[in-house]
Short mmCIF file of C-alpha atoms in Angstrom, two decimals:
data_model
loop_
_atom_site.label_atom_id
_atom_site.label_comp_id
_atom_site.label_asym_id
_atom_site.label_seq_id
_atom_site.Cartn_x
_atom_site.Cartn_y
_atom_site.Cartn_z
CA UNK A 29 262.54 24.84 212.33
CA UNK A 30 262.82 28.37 211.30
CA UNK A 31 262.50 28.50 207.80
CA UNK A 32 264.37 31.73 207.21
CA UNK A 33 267.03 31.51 209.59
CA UNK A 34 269.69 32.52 207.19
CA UNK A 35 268.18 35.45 206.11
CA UNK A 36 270.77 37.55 207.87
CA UNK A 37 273.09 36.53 204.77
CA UNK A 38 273.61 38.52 202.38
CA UNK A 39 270.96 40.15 199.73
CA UNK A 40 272.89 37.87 196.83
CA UNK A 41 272.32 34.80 198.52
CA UNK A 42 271.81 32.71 195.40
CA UNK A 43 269.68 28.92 195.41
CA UNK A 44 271.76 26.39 197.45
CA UNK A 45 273.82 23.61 195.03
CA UNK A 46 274.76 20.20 196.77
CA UNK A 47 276.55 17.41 194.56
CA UNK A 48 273.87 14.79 194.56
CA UNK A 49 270.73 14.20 194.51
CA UNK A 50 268.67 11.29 196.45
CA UNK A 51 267.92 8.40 194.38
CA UNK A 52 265.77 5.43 193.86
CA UNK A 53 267.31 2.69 191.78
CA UNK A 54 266.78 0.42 189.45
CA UNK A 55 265.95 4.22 187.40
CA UNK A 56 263.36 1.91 186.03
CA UNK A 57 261.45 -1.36 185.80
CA UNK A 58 259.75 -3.47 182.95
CA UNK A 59 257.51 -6.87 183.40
CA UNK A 60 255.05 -8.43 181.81
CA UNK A 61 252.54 -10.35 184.39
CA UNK A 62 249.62 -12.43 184.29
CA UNK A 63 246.14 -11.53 185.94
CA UNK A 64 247.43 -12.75 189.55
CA UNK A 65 251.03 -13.12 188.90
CA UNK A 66 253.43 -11.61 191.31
CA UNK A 67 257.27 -10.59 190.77
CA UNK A 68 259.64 -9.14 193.20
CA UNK A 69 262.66 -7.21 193.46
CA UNK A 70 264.97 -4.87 195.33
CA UNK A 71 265.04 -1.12 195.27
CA UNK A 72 267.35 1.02 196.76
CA UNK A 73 266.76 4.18 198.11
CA UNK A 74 270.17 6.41 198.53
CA UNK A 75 269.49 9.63 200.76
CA UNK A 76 272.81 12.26 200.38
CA UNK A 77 274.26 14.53 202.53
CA UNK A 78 271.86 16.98 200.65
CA UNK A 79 268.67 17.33 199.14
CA UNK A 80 268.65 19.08 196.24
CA UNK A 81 265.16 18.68 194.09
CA UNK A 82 261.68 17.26 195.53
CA UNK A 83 257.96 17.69 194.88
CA UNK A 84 256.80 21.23 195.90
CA UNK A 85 253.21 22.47 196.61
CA UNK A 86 252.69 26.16 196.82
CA UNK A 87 249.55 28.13 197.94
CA UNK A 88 249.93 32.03 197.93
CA UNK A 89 247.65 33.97 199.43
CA UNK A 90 247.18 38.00 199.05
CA UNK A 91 245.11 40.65 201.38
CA UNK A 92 243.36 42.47 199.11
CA UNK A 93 242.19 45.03 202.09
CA UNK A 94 242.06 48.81 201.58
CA UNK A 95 245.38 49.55 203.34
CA UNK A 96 247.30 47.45 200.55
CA UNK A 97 246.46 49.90 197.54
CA UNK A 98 249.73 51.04 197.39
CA UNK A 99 251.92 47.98 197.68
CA UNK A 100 249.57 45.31 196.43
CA UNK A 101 251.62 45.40 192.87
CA UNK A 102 254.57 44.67 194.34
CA UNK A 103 253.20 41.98 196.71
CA UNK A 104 251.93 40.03 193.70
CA UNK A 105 255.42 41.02 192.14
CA UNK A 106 257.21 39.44 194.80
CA UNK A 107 254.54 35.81 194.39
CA UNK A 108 255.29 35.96 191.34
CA UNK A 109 259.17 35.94 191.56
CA UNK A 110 258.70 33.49 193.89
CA UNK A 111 256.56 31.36 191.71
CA UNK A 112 259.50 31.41 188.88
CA UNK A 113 262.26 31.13 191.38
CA UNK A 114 260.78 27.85 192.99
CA UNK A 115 259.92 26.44 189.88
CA UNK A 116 263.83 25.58 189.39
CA UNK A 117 263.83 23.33 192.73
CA UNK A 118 261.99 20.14 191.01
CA UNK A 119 257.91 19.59 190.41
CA UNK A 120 256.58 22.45 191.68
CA UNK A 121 252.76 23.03 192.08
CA UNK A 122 250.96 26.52 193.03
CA UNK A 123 247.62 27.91 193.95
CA UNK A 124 246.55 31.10 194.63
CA UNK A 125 243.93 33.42 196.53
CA UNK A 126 243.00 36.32 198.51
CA UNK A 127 241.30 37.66 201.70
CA UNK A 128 240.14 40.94 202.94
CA UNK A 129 237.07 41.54 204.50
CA UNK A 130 234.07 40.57 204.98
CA UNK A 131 235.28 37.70 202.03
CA UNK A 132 238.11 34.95 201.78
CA UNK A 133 238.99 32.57 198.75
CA UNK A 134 240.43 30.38 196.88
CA UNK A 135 240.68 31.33 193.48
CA UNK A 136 242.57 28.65 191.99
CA UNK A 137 243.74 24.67 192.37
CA UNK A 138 247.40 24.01 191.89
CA UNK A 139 248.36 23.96 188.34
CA UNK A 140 251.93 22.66 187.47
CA UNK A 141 252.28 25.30 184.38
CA UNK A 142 254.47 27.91 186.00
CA UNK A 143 252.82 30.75 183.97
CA UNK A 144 248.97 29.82 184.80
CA UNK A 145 249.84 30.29 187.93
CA UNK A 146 251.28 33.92 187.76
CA UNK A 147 248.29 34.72 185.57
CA UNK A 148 246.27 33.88 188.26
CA UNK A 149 248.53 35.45 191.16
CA UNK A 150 248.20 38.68 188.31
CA UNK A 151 244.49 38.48 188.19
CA UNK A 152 243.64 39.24 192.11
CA UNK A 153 242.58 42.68 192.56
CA UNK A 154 242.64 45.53 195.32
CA UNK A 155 238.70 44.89 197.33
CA UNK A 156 238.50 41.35 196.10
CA UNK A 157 236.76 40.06 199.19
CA UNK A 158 235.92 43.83 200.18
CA UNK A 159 237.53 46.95 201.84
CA UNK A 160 238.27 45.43 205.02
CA UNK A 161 236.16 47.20 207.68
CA UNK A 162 239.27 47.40 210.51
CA UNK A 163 242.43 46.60 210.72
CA UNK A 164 242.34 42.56 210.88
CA UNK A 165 241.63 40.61 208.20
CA UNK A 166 240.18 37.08 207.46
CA UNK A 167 243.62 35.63 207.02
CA UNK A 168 242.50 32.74 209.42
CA UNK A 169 239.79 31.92 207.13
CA UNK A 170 241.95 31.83 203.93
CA UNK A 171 244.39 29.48 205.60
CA UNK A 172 241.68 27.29 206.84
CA UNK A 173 240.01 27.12 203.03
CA UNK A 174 243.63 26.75 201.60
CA UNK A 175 244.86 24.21 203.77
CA UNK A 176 241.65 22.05 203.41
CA UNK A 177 240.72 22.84 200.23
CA UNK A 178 244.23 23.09 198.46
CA UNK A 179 244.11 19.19 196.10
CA UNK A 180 247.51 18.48 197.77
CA UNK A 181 249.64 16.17 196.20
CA UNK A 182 250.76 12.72 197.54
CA UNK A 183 254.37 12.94 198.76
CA UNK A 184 254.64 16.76 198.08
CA UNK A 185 256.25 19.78 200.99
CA UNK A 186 253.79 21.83 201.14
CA UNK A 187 253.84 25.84 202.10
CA UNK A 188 251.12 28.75 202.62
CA UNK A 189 252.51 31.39 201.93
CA UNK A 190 249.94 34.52 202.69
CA UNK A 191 251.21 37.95 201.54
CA UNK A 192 249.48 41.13 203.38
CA UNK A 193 250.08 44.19 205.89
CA UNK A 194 247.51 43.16 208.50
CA UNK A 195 246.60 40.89 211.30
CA UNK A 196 244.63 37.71 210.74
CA UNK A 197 241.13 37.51 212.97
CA UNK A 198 238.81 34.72 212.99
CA UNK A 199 235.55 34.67 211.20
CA UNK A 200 233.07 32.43 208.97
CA UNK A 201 233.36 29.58 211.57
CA UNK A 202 237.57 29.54 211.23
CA UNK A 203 239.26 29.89 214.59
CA UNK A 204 242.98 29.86 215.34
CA UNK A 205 242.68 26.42 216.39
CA UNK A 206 240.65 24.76 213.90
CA UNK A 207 243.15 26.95 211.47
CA UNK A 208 246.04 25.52 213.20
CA UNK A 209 244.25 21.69 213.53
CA UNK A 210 244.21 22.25 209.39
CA UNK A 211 247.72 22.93 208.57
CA UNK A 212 248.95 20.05 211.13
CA UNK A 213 246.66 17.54 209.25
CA UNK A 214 247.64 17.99 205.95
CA UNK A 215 251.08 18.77 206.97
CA UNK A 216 251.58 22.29 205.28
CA UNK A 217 253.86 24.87 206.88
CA UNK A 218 252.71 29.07 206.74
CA UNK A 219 254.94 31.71 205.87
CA UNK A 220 253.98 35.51 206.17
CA UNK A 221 255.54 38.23 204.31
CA UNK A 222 254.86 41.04 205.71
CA UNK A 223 254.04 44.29 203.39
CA UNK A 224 253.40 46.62 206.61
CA UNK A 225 255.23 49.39 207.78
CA UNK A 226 254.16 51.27 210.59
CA UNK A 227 250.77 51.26 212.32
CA UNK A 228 250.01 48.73 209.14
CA UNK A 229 251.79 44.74 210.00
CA UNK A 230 251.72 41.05 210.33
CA UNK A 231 252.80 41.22 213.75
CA UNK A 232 251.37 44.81 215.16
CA UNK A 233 249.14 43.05 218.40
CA UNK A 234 248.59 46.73 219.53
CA UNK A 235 246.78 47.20 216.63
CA UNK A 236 244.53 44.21 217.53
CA UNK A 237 243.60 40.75 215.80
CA UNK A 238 245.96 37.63 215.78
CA UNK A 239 249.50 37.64 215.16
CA UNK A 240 250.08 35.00 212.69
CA UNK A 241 253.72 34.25 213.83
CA UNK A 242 251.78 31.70 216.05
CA UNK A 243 250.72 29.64 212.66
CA UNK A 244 254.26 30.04 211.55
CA UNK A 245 256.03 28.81 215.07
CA UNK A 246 253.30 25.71 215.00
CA UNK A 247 254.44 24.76 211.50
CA UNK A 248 258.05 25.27 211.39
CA UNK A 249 257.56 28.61 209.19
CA UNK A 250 258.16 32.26 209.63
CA UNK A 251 257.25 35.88 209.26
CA UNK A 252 259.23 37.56 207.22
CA UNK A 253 259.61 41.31 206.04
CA UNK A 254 258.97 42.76 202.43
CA UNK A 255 262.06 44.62 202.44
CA UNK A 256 264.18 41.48 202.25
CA UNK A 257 265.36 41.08 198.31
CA UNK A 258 263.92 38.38 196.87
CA UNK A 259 266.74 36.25 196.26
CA UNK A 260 266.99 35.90 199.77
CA UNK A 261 263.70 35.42 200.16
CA UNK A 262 263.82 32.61 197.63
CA UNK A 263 267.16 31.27 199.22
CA UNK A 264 266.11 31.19 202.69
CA UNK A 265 263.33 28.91 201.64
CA UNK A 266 265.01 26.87 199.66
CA UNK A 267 267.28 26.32 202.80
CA UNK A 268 264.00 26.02 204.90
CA UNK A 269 263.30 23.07 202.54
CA UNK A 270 266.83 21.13 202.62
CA UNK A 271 266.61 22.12 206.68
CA UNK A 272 263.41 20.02 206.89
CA UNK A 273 265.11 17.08 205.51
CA UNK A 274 268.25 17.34 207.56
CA UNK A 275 267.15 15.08 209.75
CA UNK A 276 264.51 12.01 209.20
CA UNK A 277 262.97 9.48 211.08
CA UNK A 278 261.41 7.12 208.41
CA UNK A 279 262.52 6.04 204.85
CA UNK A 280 260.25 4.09 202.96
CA UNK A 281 258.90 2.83 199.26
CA UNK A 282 255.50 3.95 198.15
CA UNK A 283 253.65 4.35 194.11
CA UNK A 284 250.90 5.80 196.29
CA UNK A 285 248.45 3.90 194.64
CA UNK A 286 249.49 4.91 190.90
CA UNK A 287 249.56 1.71 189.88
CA UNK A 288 245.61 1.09 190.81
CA UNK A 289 243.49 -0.97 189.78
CA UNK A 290 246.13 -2.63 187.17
CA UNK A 291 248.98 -3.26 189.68
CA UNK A 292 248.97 -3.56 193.41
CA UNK A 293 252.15 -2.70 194.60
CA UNK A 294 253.50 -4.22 198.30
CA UNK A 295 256.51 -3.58 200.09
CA UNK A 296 258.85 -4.99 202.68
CA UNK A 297 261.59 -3.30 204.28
CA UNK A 298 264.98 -5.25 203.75
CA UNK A 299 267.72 -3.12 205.40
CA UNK A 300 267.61 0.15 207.12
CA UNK A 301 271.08 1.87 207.50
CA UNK A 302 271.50 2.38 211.41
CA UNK A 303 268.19 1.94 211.88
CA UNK A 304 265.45 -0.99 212.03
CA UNK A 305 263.22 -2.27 209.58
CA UNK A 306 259.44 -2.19 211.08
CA UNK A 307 256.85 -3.55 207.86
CA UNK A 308 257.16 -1.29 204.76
CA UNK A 309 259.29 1.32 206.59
CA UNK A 310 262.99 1.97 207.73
CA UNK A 311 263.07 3.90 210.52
CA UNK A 312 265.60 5.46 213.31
CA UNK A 313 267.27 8.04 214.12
CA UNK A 314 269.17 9.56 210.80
CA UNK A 315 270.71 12.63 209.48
CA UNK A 316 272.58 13.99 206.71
CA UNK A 317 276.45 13.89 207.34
CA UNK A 318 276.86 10.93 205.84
CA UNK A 319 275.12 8.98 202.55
CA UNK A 320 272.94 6.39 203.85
CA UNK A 321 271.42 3.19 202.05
CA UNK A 322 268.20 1.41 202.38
CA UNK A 323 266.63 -1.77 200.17
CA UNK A 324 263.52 -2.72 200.12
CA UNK A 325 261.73 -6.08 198.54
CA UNK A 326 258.90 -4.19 196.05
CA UNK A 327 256.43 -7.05 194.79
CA UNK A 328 254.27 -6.04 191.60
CA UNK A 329 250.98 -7.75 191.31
CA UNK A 330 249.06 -8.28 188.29
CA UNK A 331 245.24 -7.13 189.07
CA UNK A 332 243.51 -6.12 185.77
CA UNK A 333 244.40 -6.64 182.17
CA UNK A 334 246.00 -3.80 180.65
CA UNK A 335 249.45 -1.56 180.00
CA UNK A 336 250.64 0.88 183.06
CA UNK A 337 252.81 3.29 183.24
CA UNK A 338 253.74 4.66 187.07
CA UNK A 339 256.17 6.07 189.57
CA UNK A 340 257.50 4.78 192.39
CA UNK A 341 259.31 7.43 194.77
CA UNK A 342 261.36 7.24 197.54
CA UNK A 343 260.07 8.83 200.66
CA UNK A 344 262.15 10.55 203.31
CA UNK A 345 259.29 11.47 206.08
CA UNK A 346 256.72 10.94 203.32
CA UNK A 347 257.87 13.41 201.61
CA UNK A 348 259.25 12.56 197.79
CA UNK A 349 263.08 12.72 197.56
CA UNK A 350 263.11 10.40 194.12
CA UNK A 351 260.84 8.56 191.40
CA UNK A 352 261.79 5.99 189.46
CA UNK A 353 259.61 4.46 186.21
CA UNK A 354 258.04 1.66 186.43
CA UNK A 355 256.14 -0.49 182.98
CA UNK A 356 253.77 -2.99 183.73
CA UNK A 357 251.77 -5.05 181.45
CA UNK A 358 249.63 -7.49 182.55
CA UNK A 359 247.89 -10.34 180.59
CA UNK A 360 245.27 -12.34 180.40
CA UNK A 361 244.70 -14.84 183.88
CA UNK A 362 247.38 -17.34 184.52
CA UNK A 363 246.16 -20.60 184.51
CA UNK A 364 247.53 -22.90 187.56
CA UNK A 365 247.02 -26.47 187.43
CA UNK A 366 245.38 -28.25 190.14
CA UNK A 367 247.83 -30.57 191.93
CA UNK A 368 246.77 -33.99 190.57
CA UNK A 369 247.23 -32.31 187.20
CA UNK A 370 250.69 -31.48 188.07
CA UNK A 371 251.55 -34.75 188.31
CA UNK A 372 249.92 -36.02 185.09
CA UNK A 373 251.64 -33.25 182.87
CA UNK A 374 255.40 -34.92 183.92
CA UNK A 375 258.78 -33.92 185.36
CA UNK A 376 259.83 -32.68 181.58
CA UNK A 377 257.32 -29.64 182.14
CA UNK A 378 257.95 -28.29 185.42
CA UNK A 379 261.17 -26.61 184.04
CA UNK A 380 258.80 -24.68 181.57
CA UNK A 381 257.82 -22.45 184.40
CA UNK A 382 256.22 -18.89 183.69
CA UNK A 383 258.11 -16.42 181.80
CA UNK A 384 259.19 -12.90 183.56
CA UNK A 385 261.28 -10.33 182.19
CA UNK A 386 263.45 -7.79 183.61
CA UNK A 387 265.16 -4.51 181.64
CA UNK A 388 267.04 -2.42 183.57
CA UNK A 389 267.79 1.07 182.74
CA UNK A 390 271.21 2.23 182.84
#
């Protein structure tokens, strides 16, 4: 799906508003559990007509090559902007490096602190990597390193987004395809912005090296030109973003491990809109026109003594849509009687039982 598709619009496109947001309810959970103890309950997971926050993971990456002395400012400018702009769509996460030739890198993880990461977008320089001996660059490379080496996070939509004026080639060992084999396994889509103009571009084949509209097409991204304000650069992938949840095939529950090693956390799918429950997962075909519902039966597990604190998100194509907060305290090892003792202790005891509480958040 073409990321930028609405670019067309005009240059005071602004970030697209929808009434609600996807939720995961109860907001929260409370219990207090034994070593081995188990309670359950239901959470629903409400997807709306549109999505309008989620958990955002951003790598840029800028050629530092000869050719981009004159418009490597505003290329950092524009990451920058970008940088601030998506911070306002919900947990965002960004990364940074360069390549040129005959060097690539990664210069830094993803930090959530919005203005560590434009220090370090700020703090790549013109030859960093080199001069670049032709015209191509090692833009294959970076993405490679990037989409391998990026620490991800669980649940997240992730984008590459490589800024430069050049065509990618392949070198240290990265080809097309094992650049392409990267993105598709950790499920990250590349976007080009293209700071070319002339004999200088993304996309100039004539010029030789690899046009990387074919690692855009693969991942559902695009190349897009400089020249396009950045409003509409930010809007168009915003829309990119609420496009790729538009429609889903799978709904599902999932701390992704948070609550290790103090809680194990299991789920069972209960109900699944027009759709079919199959283990942990609802699953169909589904779209956005319409609000859809789905429960699930979440069973909290009591593994090691001690207080934790975790989320548990809603996943829409295993990507986070909603977190809710979840307090678990677990105690000492319950004790369970064997069955001959059950008898002794008497029918007056069995209505003792073990105690479980339950606060609900409004």
């Amino acid at each position: 799906m073409n990321l930028f598709k609405k670019l067309a619009l005009s240059a005071a496109l602004v970030l697209p508003v929808a009434a609600n947001a996807d939720t995961i309810s109860p907001e929260s959970y409370a219990a207090t559990l034994g070593v081995g103890e188990s309670v359950t309950i239901t959470k629903t997971v409400t997807v709306e007509e549109s999505v309008t926050s989620g958990v955002l993971d951003v790598v840029f990456l800028i050629d530092t090559s000869g050719s981009m002395g004159s418009v490597i400012a505003a290329a950092k400018a524009a990451a920058a902007n970008l940088l601030s702009s998506l911070a306002g769509f919900g947990d965002l996460a960004t990364g940074s490096g360069y390549y040129s030739e005959p060097g690539s890198a990664l210069n830094t993880d993803l930090t959530t602190n919005t203005a560590a990461g434009i220090a370090a977008i700020n703090a790549i320089n013109l030859y960093d990597g080199g001069g670049g001996g032709d015209f191509p660059e090692e833009g294959i490379h970076a993405v490679q390193l990037a989409a391998e080496n990026t620490t991800w996070r669980p649940g997240s939509s992730r984008f590459i987004i490589a800024l430069g004026d050049a065509t990618f080639k392949e070198s240290d060992g990265s080809t097309l395809a094992s650049a392409q084999a990267a993105l598709a396994a950790n499920d990250v889509t590349f976007i080009g912005i293209d700071f070319g103009s002339g004999y200088y571009c993304m996309t100039c084949s004539y010029a030789g090296g690899i046009d990387p509209t074919v690692l855009a097409t693969a991942t559902g991204g695009s190349i897009v030109s400089s020249s396009v304000s950045s409003d509409a650069l930010v809007a168009s992938i915003m829309a990119g973003v609420e496009d790729s949840f538009a429609t889903y095939s799978k709904v599902s529950v999932d701390d992704l491990g948070a609550g290790l090693p103090g809680v194990d956390v299991s789920v069972t799918c209960l109900t699944a809109d027009t759709g079919s429950c199959v283990g942990d997962s609802a699953v169909g075909s589904f779209d956005r026109s319409i609000s859809r519902s789905f429960t699930f039966s979440v069973t909290f597990t009591g593994k090691e003594v001690g207080t934790y604190d975790f989320l548990t998100h809603g996943l829409v194509n295993n990507g986070i849509v909603a977190s809710e907060k979840d307090h678990i305290v677990v105690t000492g090892g319950v004790s369970v009687p064997e069955p001959s003792g059950l008898l002794l202790l008497g029918v007056g005891l069995l209505g003792l039982g073990l105690t479980r509480r339950r606060i609900r958040a409004a």
